[in-house]
Amino acid sequence: MLTRIDHIGIACFDLDKTVEFYRATYGFEVFHSEVNEEQGVREAMLKINETSDGGASYLQLLEPTREDSTVAKWLAKNGEGVHHIAFGTADVDGDAEEIKGKGVRVLYEEPRRGSMGSRITFLHPKDCHGVLTELVTSAPVESPEH
Ligand code: CMX
Ligand code: CO
């Protein structure tokens, strides 16, 4: 079951400048940043709010790390802007399977690694009225050492 907006993915040419815009304009701070080579992105997650299912909602700012990445290709065609939306779920495998059964193309056989150790998959934008849609299960919260 999809229970929240996990994040909105925003493609940009210059991650540092875009982070600075969100900080100076709205006061949003970087909660986490990483490079995901498989996805071809350098990214910053800005936490906007906690959610009632124990998760949170973020903005995900994305800068391509290589010319042949999906985000580089998208930026070349569209310029900067909203690239995808991501719904949070406790069960990305089950939800992807169920949605696939409704005739929507799921892009990965198995979920892959996303931000902060999450597991992610994508639905084809052409099957979702033009919206590239990601499904995310956050990494389990590690219990403190005793
Ligand atoms: N939103 C809406 N439509 C999109 C889109 C997007 N982000 N990206 C591509 N499309 C549309 C294109 O406009 C094009 O439509 P037309 O045929 O009408 O022109 C069509 O989809 C095909 O686009 P393309 O440019 O030829 O791109 P590809 O088919 O090579 O790739 C997709 C499209 C969705 C398969 C690819 O972007 C993908 O695999 N995305 C998932 C991975 C990803 O986006 N990773 C980066 C984010 C990582 C993260 O969130 O952690
Ligand atoms: Co994303």
Coordinates of N, CA, C and O and ligand atoms in Angstrom, one line a residue:
M1 N 0.8 -1.2 0.0 CA 0.0 0.0 0.0 C 0.9 1.3 0.0 O 1.8 1.3 0.8
L2 N 0.6 2.2 -0.9 CA 1.3 3.4 -1.0 C 0.8 4.4 0.1 O -0.4 4.6 0.1
T3 N 1.7 4.8 1.0 CA 1.2 5.6 2.1 C 1.6 7.0 2.2 O 1.2 7.7 3.2
R4 N 2.5 7.4 1.4 CA 2.9 8.8 1.4 C 3.6 9.3 0.1 O 4.0 8.4 -0.7
I5 N 3.8 10.6 0.0 CA 4.8 11.1 -1.0 C 6.1 10.9 -0.4 O 6.4 11.5 0.7
D6 N 7.0 10.0 -0.9 CA 8.3 9.8 -0.3 C 9.2 11.0 -0.8 O 9.9 11.6 0.0
H7 N 9.2 11.3 -2.1 CA 9.9 12.5 -2.5 C 9.4 12.9 -3.9 O 8.7 12.2 -4.6
I8 N 9.8 14.1 -4.2 CA 9.7 14.6 -5.6 C 11.1 14.8 -6.1 O 11.9 15.4 -5.5
G9 N 11.4 14.2 -7.3 CA 12.7 14.3 -7.9 C 12.8 15.5 -8.8 O 12.0 15.6 -9.7
I10 N 13.8 16.3 -8.6 CA 14.0 17.5 -9.4 C 15.3 17.5 -10.1 O 16.4 17.4 -9.4
A11 N 15.4 17.6 -11.4 CA 16.6 17.5 -12.1 C 17.2 18.9 -12.2 O 16.5 19.9 -12.5
C12 N 18.5 19.0 -12.0 CA 19.2 20.3 -12.1 C 20.6 20.2 -12.8 O 21.1 19.1 -12.8
F13 N 21.1 21.3 -13.3 CA 22.4 21.2 -13.9 C 23.5 21.4 -12.9 O 24.6 20.8 -13.0
D14 N 23.2 22.1 -11.8 CA 24.3 22.4 -10.8 C 23.7 22.1 -9.4 O 22.9 23.0 -8.9
L15 N 24.0 21.0 -8.8 CA 23.4 20.6 -7.5 C 23.7 21.6 -6.4 O 22.8 22.0 -5.7
D16 N 25.0 22.1 -6.4 CA 25.3 23.0 -5.3 C 24.5 24.3 -5.4 O 24.0 24.8 -4.4
K17 N 24.4 24.9 -6.6 CA 23.6 26.1 -6.7 C 22.1 25.9 -6.4 O 21.4 26.7 -5.9
T18 N 21.6 24.7 -6.8 CA 20.2 24.4 -6.6 C 19.9 24.2 -5.1 O 18.9 24.7 -4.5
V19 N 20.8 23.5 -4.4 CA 20.7 23.3 -2.9 C 20.7 24.7 -2.3 O 19.9 25.0 -1.4
E20 N 21.6 25.6 -2.7 CA 21.7 26.9 -2.2 C 20.4 27.7 -2.4 O 19.9 28.4 -1.5
F21 N 19.7 27.5 -3.6 CA 18.4 28.2 -3.8 C 17.4 27.7 -2.8 O 16.7 28.5 -2.2
Y22 N 17.3 26.4 -2.6 CA 16.3 25.9 -1.6 C 16.6 26.3 -0.2 O 15.6 26.5 0.6
R23 N 17.9 26.5 0.1 CA 18.2 26.9 1.5 C 17.9 28.4 1.7 O 17.2 28.8 2.6
A24 N 18.3 29.2 0.7 CA 18.2 30.7 0.8 C 16.7 31.1 0.7 O 16.3 32.0 1.3
T25 N 16.0 30.4 -0.1 CA 14.6 30.8 -0.4 C 13.6 30.3 0.6 O 12.7 31.0 1.0
Y26 N 13.8 29.0 1.0 CA 12.8 28.3 1.9 C 13.3 27.9 3.2 O 12.6 27.5 4.1
G27 N 14.7 27.9 3.4 CA 15.3 27.5 4.6 C 15.4 26.0 4.7 O 15.6 25.4 5.8
F28 N 15.2 25.2 3.6 CA 15.4 23.8 3.6 C 16.9 23.4 3.6 O 17.7 23.9 2.9
E29 N 17.2 22.5 4.5 CA 18.6 22.1 4.6 C 18.8 20.7 4.1 O 17.9 19.9 4.0
V30 N 20.1 20.4 3.7 CA 20.4 19.0 3.2 C 20.3 18.0 4.3 O 21.1 18.2 5.3
F31 N 19.5 17.0 4.2 CA 19.4 16.0 5.2 C 20.4 14.9 4.9 O 21.0 14.3 5.8
H32 N 20.6 14.6 3.6 CA 21.5 13.6 3.2 C 22.0 13.8 1.8 O 21.2 14.3 1.0
S33 N 23.2 13.5 1.4 CA 23.6 13.6 0.0 C 24.5 12.3 -0.3 O 25.1 11.8 0.6
E34 N 24.4 11.9 -1.6 CA 25.2 10.8 -2.0 C 25.3 10.8 -3.5 O 24.6 11.5 -4.2
V35 N 26.2 9.9 -4.0 CA 26.3 9.6 -5.4 C 25.8 8.2 -5.6 O 26.2 7.3 -4.9
N36 N 24.9 8.1 -6.6 CA 24.4 6.8 -6.9 C 24.8 6.5 -8.4 O 24.2 6.9 -9.3
E37 N 26.0 5.8 -8.5 CA 26.6 5.5 -9.8 C 25.7 4.7 -10.7 O 25.6 5.0 -11.9
E38 N 25.0 3.8 -10.1 CA 24.1 2.9 -11.0 C 23.0 3.8 -11.7 O 22.7 3.6 -12.8
Q39 N 22.5 4.8 -10.9 CA 21.5 5.7 -11.5 C 22.1 6.9 -12.2 O 21.4 7.6 -12.9
G40 N 23.4 7.1 -12.0 CA 24.1 8.2 -12.7 C 23.8 9.5 -12.2 O 23.6 10.5 -12.9
V41 N 23.6 9.6 -10.8 CA 23.2 10.9 -10.2 C 24.0 11.2 -9.0 O 24.5 10.3 -8.3
R42 N 24.2 12.5 -8.8 CA 24.7 13.0 -7.5 C 23.4 13.7 -7.0 O 22.7 14.4 -7.7
E43 N 23.1 13.4 -5.7 CA 21.8 13.9 -5.2 C 21.8 14.4 -3.8 O 22.7 14.1 -3.0
A44 N 20.9 15.3 -3.5 CA 20.7 15.8 -2.2 C 19.3 15.6 -1.8 O 18.4 15.9 -2.6
M45 N 19.1 15.1 -0.6 CA 17.7 14.9 -0.1 C 17.4 16.0 1.0 O 18.2 16.2 1.9
L46 N 16.4 16.8 0.8 CA 16.0 17.8 1.7 C 14.7 17.3 2.4 O 13.7 17.1 1.7
K47 N 14.7 17.1 3.7 CA 13.6 16.6 4.4 C 12.6 17.8 4.6 O 12.9 18.8 5.1
I48 N 11.3 17.5 4.1 CA 10.3 18.6 4.2 C 9.4 18.3 5.5 O 9.1 19.2 6.2
N49 N 9.0 17.1 5.7 CA 8.1 16.8 6.8 C 8.2 15.3 7.1 O 8.5 14.5 6.3
E50 N 7.9 15.0 8.4 CA 7.7 13.6 8.8 C 6.3 13.2 8.4 O 5.4 14.1 8.1
T51 N 6.0 11.9 8.3 CA 4.7 11.5 7.9 C 4.1 10.5 8.9 O 4.8 10.0 9.8
S52 N 2.8 10.3 8.8 CA 2.1 9.5 9.8 C 2.4 8.0 9.8 O 2.1 7.3 10.8
D53 N 3.1 7.5 8.8 CA 3.5 6.1 8.8 C 4.9 5.9 9.3 O 5.5 4.8 9.1
G54 N 5.5 7.0 9.9 CA 6.8 6.8 10.5 C 7.9 7.2 9.5 O 9.1 7.3 9.9
G55 N 7.5 7.5 8.3 CA 8.5 7.9 7.3 C 8.6 9.4 7.2 O 8.4 10.1 8.1
A56 N 9.0 9.9 6.0 CA 9.1 11.3 5.8 C 9.0 11.6 4.3 O 8.9 10.7 3.5
S57 N 8.8 12.9 4.0 CA 8.7 13.4 2.6 C 9.9 14.3 2.4 O 10.3 15.1 3.2
Y58 N 10.5 14.1 1.2 CA 11.7 14.9 0.8 C 11.6 15.5 -0.6 O 10.7 15.1 -1.4
L59 N 12.4 16.5 -0.8 CA 12.7 16.9 -2.2 C 14.1 16.1 -2.5 O 15.0 16.1 -1.7
Q60 N 14.1 15.6 -3.7 CA 15.4 14.9 -4.1 C 15.9 15.7 -5.3 O 15.4 15.7 -6.4
L61 N 17.0 16.4 -5.0 CA 17.7 17.2 -6.1 C 18.7 16.4 -6.8 O 19.5 15.7 -6.1
L62 N 18.6 16.3 -8.1 CA 19.4 15.4 -8.9 C 20.3 16.1 -9.9 O 19.7 16.8 -10.8
E63 N 21.6 15.8 -9.9 CA 22.5 16.3 -11.0 C 23.1 15.1 -11.6 O 23.6 14.2 -10.9
P64 N 23.1 15.0 -13.0 CA 23.7 13.8 -13.6 C 25.2 13.7 -13.4 O 25.9 14.8 -13.3
T65 N 25.7 12.5 -13.3 CA 27.2 12.3 -13.1 C 27.8 11.9 -14.5 O 29.0 11.9 -14.6
R66 N 27.0 11.5 -15.4 CA 27.5 11.1 -16.7 C 26.5 11.4 -17.8 O 25.3 11.5 -17.6
E67 N 27.1 11.7 -19.0 CA 26.3 12.1 -20.2 C 25.2 11.1 -20.6 O 24.2 11.5 -21.1
D68 N 25.5 9.8 -20.4 CA 24.5 8.8 -20.9 C 23.5 8.4 -19.8 O 22.7 7.5 -19.9
S69 N 23.4 9.2 -18.7 CA 22.5 8.8 -17.6 C 21.1 9.3 -18.0 O 20.9 10.2 -18.9
T70 N 20.1 8.7 -17.4 CA 18.7 9.1 -17.7 C 18.4 10.5 -17.4 O 17.7 11.2 -18.1
V71 N 19.0 11.0 -16.3 CA 18.7 12.4 -15.9 C 19.4 13.4 -16.9 O 18.9 14.4 -17.3
A72 N 20.6 13.1 -17.4 CA 21.3 13.9 -18.3 C 20.5 14.0 -19.6 O 20.3 15.1 -20.2
K73 N 20.0 12.8 -20.1 CA 19.2 12.8 -21.3 C 17.9 13.6 -21.1 O 17.6 14.4 -22.0
W74 N 17.3 13.5 -20.0 CA 16.1 14.3 -19.7 C 16.3 15.8 -19.7 O 15.6 16.6 -20.2
L75 N 17.5 16.2 -19.0 CA 17.8 17.6 -18.9 C 18.1 18.2 -20.3 O 17.7 19.3 -20.6
A76 N 18.8 17.4 -21.1 CA 19.1 17.9 -22.5 C 17.8 18.2 -23.3 O 17.8 19.1 -24.1
K77 N 16.8 17.4 -23.0 CA 15.5 17.5 -23.8 C 14.6 18.6 -23.2 O 14.0 19.3 -23.9
N78 N 14.6 18.6 -21.8 CA 13.5 19.4 -21.1 C 14.1 20.6 -20.4 O 13.3 21.5 -20.0
G79 N 15.3 20.7 -20.1 CA 15.8 21.7 -19.1 C 15.5 21.3 -17.7 O 15.0 20.2 -17.5
E80 N 15.8 22.1 -16.7 CA 15.6 21.8 -15.3 C 14.1 21.7 -15.0 O 13.3 22.4 -15.6
G81 N 13.8 20.9 -14.0 CA 12.4 20.8 -13.5 C 12.1 19.5 -12.8 O 13.0 18.7 -12.5
V82 N 10.8 19.3 -12.6 CA 10.3 18.1 -11.9 C 10.5 16.9 -12.8 O 10.0 16.9 -13.9
H83 N 11.3 15.9 -12.4 CA 11.6 14.7 -13.2 C 10.8 13.5 -12.8 O 10.4 12.8 -13.7
H84 N 10.5 13.3 -11.5 CA 9.6 12.2 -11.1 C 9.0 12.4 -9.8 O 9.4 13.3 -9.0
I85 N 8.0 11.6 -9.5 CA 7.4 11.6 -8.1 C 7.7 10.2 -7.6 O 7.7 9.2 -8.3
A86 N 7.8 10.1 -6.2 CA 8.0 8.8 -5.6 C 7.0 8.6 -4.5 O 6.9 9.5 -3.6
F87 N 6.3 7.5 -4.5 CA 5.4 7.1 -3.4 C 6.2 6.1 -2.5 O 6.9 5.2 -2.9
G88 N 5.9 6.3 -1.2 CA 6.5 5.4 -0.2 C 5.6 4.3 0.2 O 4.4 4.4 0.2
T89 N 6.2 3.1 0.4 CA 5.4 1.9 0.7 C 6.3 1.0 1.7 O 7.5 1.1 1.5
A90 N 5.6 0.2 2.5 CA 6.4 -0.7 3.3 C 6.8 -1.9 2.5 O 7.6 -2.7 2.9
D91 N 6.2 -2.1 1.3 CA 6.4 -3.3 0.5 C 6.5 -3.0 -1.0 O 5.5 -3.2 -1.7
V92 N 7.7 -2.5 -1.4 CA 7.9 -2.2 -2.8 C 7.7 -3.4 -3.7 O 7.1 -3.3 -4.8
D93 N 8.1 -4.6 -3.2 CA 8.0 -5.8 -4.1 C 6.6 -6.1 -4.4 O 6.2 -6.3 -5.5
G94 N 5.8 -6.1 -3.3 CA 4.4 -6.5 -3.4 C 3.6 -5.5 -4.2 O 2.8 -5.8 -5.1
D95 N 3.9 -4.2 -4.0 CA 3.1 -3.1 -4.7 C 3.5 -3.1 -6.2 O 2.6 -2.9 -7.0
A96 N 4.8 -3.3 -6.5 CA 5.2 -3.3 -7.9 C 4.5 -4.5 -8.6 O 4.1 -4.3 -9.7
E97 N 4.5 -5.6 -8.0 CA 3.9 -6.8 -8.6 C 2.4 -6.5 -8.9 O 1.8 -6.9 -9.9
E98 N 1.7 -6.0 -7.9 CA 0.3 -5.7 -8.0 C 0.0 -4.7 -9.1 O -0.9 -4.9 -9.9
I99 N 0.8 -3.6 -9.2 CA 0.7 -2.6 -10.2 C 1.0 -3.1 -11.6 O 0.3 -2.8 -12.6
K100 N 2.0 -4.0 -11.7 CA 2.3 -4.7 -12.9 C 1.1 -5.5 -13.5 O 0.8 -5.5 -14.7
G101 N 0.4 -6.1 -12.5 CA -0.8 -6.9 -12.9 C -1.9 -6.0 -13.4 O -2.8 -6.6 -14.1
K102 N -1.8 -4.7 -13.2 CA -2.8 -3.8 -13.8 C -2.4 -3.3 -15.2 O -3.0 -2.4 -15.7
G103 N -1.3 -3.8 -15.7 CA -0.8 -3.5 -17.0 C 0.1 -2.3 -17.1 O 0.3 -1.8 -18.2
V104 N 0.6 -1.9 -16.0 CA 1.6 -0.7 -16.0 C 3.0 -1.3 -16.1 O 3.3 -2.3 -15.3
R105 N 3.9 -0.8 -17.0 CA 5.2 -1.4 -17.1 C 6.1 -1.0 -15.8 O 6.2 0.2 -15.5
V106 N 6.6 -2.0 -15.2 CA 7.5 -1.8 -14.0 C 8.9 -1.9 -14.7 O 9.2 -2.9 -15.3
L107 N 9.8 -0.9 -14.5 CA 11.1 -0.9 -15.2 C 12.1 -1.9 -14.7 O 13.0 -2.3 -15.5
Y108 N 12.1 -2.3 -13.5 CA 13.1 -3.2 -13.0 C 12.5 -4.6 -12.6 O 11.4 -4.6 -12.0
E109 N 13.2 -5.7 -12.9 CA 12.7 -7.0 -12.5 C 12.7 -7.1 -10.9 O 11.7 -7.6 -10.4
E110 N 13.7 -6.5 -10.3 CA 13.8 -6.5 -8.9 C 14.1 -5.1 -8.5 O 14.9 -4.4 -9.2
P111 N 13.6 -4.6 -7.3 CA 14.0 -3.2 -6.9 C 15.5 -3.1 -6.7 O 16.2 -4.0 -6.4
R112 N 15.9 -1.8 -7.0 CA 17.4 -1.5 -6.9 C 17.6 -0.6 -5.7 O 16.7 -0.2 -5.0
R113 N 18.9 -0.3 -5.5 CA 19.3 0.6 -4.4 C 19.0 2.0 -4.7 O 19.4 2.6 -5.7
G114 N 18.3 2.7 -3.7 CA 18.0 4.1 -3.9 C 18.6 4.9 -2.7 O 19.5 4.3 -2.0
S115 N 18.2 6.1 -2.5 CA 18.8 7.0 -1.5 C 18.7 6.3 -0.1 O 17.7 5.7 0.2
M116 N 19.8 6.5 0.7 CA 19.8 6.1 2.1 C 19.5 4.7 2.3 O 18.8 4.3 3.2
G117 N 19.9 3.8 1.3 CA 19.8 2.4 1.5 C 18.3 1.9 1.2 O 18.0 0.8 1.5
S118 N 17.5 2.8 0.6 CA 16.2 2.4 0.3 C 16.2 1.4 -0.9 O 17.2 1.2 -1.6
R119 N 15.0 0.8 -1.2 CA 14.8 -0.1 -2.3 C 13.8 0.6 -3.2 O 12.7 0.9 -2.7
I120 N 14.1 0.7 -4.5 CA 13.3 1.5 -5.4 C 13.0 0.8 -6.7 O 13.8 -0.1 -7.2
T121 N 11.9 1.1 -7.3 CA 11.6 0.7 -8.7 C 10.8 1.9 -9.4 O 10.4 2.8 -8.7
F122 N 10.7 1.8 -10.7 CA 10.0 2.8 -11.4 C 8.9 2.3 -12.3 O 9.0 1.2 -12.8
L123 N 7.9 3.1 -12.5 CA 6.8 2.8 -13.5 C 7.0 3.7 -14.7 O 7.4 4.8 -14.6
H124 N 6.7 3.1 -15.9 CA 7.0 3.8 -17.1 C 6.1 5.1 -17.2 O 4.9 4.9 -17.1
P125 N 6.7 6.2 -17.5 CA 5.8 7.4 -17.6 C 4.7 7.4 -18.6 O 3.6 7.9 -18.4
K126 N 5.0 6.6 -19.7 CA 3.9 6.5 -20.7 C 2.7 5.7 -20.3 O 1.7 5.8 -20.9
D127 N 2.9 4.9 -19.2 CA 1.7 4.2 -18.7 C 1.1 4.9 -17.5 O 0.2 4.4 -16.9
C128 N 1.7 6.1 -17.1 CA 1.2 6.8 -15.9 C 0.9 8.3 -16.3 O 1.2 9.2 -15.6
H129 N 0.2 8.4 -17.5 CA -0.2 9.8 -17.9 C 0.9 10.8 -17.9 O 0.7 11.9 -17.4
G130 N 2.1 10.3 -18.3 CA 3.2 11.3 -18.5 C 4.1 11.6 -17.2 O 4.9 12.4 -17.3
V131 N 3.8 10.8 -16.1 CA 4.6 11.0 -14.9 C 5.4 9.8 -14.6 O 5.0 8.7 -14.4
L132 N 6.8 10.0 -14.6 CA 7.7 9.0 -14.2 C 7.5 8.8 -12.7 O 7.6 9.7 -11.9
T133 N 7.1 7.6 -12.3 CA 6.7 7.3 -10.9 C 7.6 6.2 -10.3 O 7.8 5.2 -10.9
E134 N 8.1 6.6 -9.1 CA 9.0 5.7 -8.4 C 8.3 5.1 -7.2 O 7.4 5.8 -6.6
L135 N 8.6 3.9 -6.8 CA 8.0 3.3 -5.6 C 9.2 3.1 -4.7 O 10.3 2.6 -5.1
V136 N 9.1 3.4 -3.4 CA 10.3 3.4 -2.5 C 9.9 2.7 -1.2 O 8.9 3.0 -0.5
T137 N 10.8 1.7 -0.8 CA 10.7 1.3 0.6 C 12.0 1.7 1.3 O 13.1 1.3 0.9
S138 N 11.8 2.5 2.4 CA 13.0 3.0 3.1 C 13.7 1.9 3.8 O 13.1 0.9 4.1
A139 N 15.0 2.1 4.0 CA 15.8 1.2 4.8 C 15.2 1.1 6.2 O 14.8 2.1 6.7
P140 N 15.2 -0.1 6.8 CA 14.8 -0.2 8.2 C 15.6 0.7 9.1 O 16.8 0.8 8.9
V141 N 15.0 1.3 10.1 CA 15.7 2.1 11.0 C 16.5 1.2 11.9 O 15.9 0.2 12.5
E142 N 17.8 1.4 12.0 CA 18.6 0.5 12.8 C 18.4 0.8 14.3 O 18.3 1.9 14.7
S143 N 18.2 -0.3 15.0 CA 18.0 -0.2 16.5 C 19.3 0.1 17.1 O 20.4 -0.3 16.7
P144 N 19.3 1.0 18.2 CA 20.5 1.4 18.8 C 21.2 0.2 19.5 O 20.6 -0.8 19.9
E145 N 22.6 0.2 19.5 CA 23.4 -0.8 20.1 C 23.2 -0.8 21.6 O 23.0 0.2 22.2
H146 N 23.2 -2.0 22.2 CA 23.1 -2.1 23.6 C 24.5 -2.4 24.2 O 25.3 -3.0 23.6
Ligands
CMX1 N1 8.9 12.1 -17.1 C1 7.9 12.0 -18.0 N2 8.1 11.5 -19.3 C2 9.4 11.0 -19.5 C3 10.4 11.1 -18.6 C4 10.1 11.7 -17.3 N3 11.1 11.8 -16.4 N4 11.6 10.6 -19.1 C5 11.2 10.2 -20.4 N5 9.9 10.5 -20.6 C6 9.2 10.3 -21.9 C7 9.9 11.0 -23.0 O1 9.5 12.4 -23.1 C8 9.6 10.2 -24.2 O2 8.3 10.6 -24.7 P1 8.0 10.8 -26.3 O3 8.3 9.5 -26.9 O4 6.6 11.2 -26.3 O5 9.0 11.9 -26.6 C9 9.5 8.8 -23.7 O6 9.3 8.9 -22.2 C10 10.8 8.0 -23.9 O7 11.8 8.9 -23.4 P2 13.4 8.8 -23.8 O8 13.9 10.2 -23.7 O9 13.6 8.1 -25.1 O10 14.0 8.0 -22.6 P3 14.2 6.5 -22.4 O11 13.0 5.7 -22.9 O12 15.6 6.1 -22.7 O13 14.1 6.5 -20.8 C11 12.8 6.0 -18.8 C12 12.9 6.8 -20.1 C13 11.6 6.4 -18.0 C14 12.8 4.5 -19.2 C15 14.2 6.3 -18.0 O14 14.2 7.6 -17.7 C16 14.3 5.5 -16.8 O15 14.7 4.3 -16.8 N6 14.0 6.1 -15.6 C17 14.1 5.4 -14.3 C18 15.5 5.7 -13.6 C19 15.7 7.1 -13.3 O16 15.0 8.0 -13.7 N7 16.8 7.4 -12.5 C20 17.1 8.7 -12.0 C21 16.5 9.0 -10.6 C22 17.1 8.2 -9.5 C23 16.4 8.3 -8.2 O17 15.3 8.7 -8.1 O18 17.0 7.8 -7.2
CO2 CO 13.8 9.4 -6.8

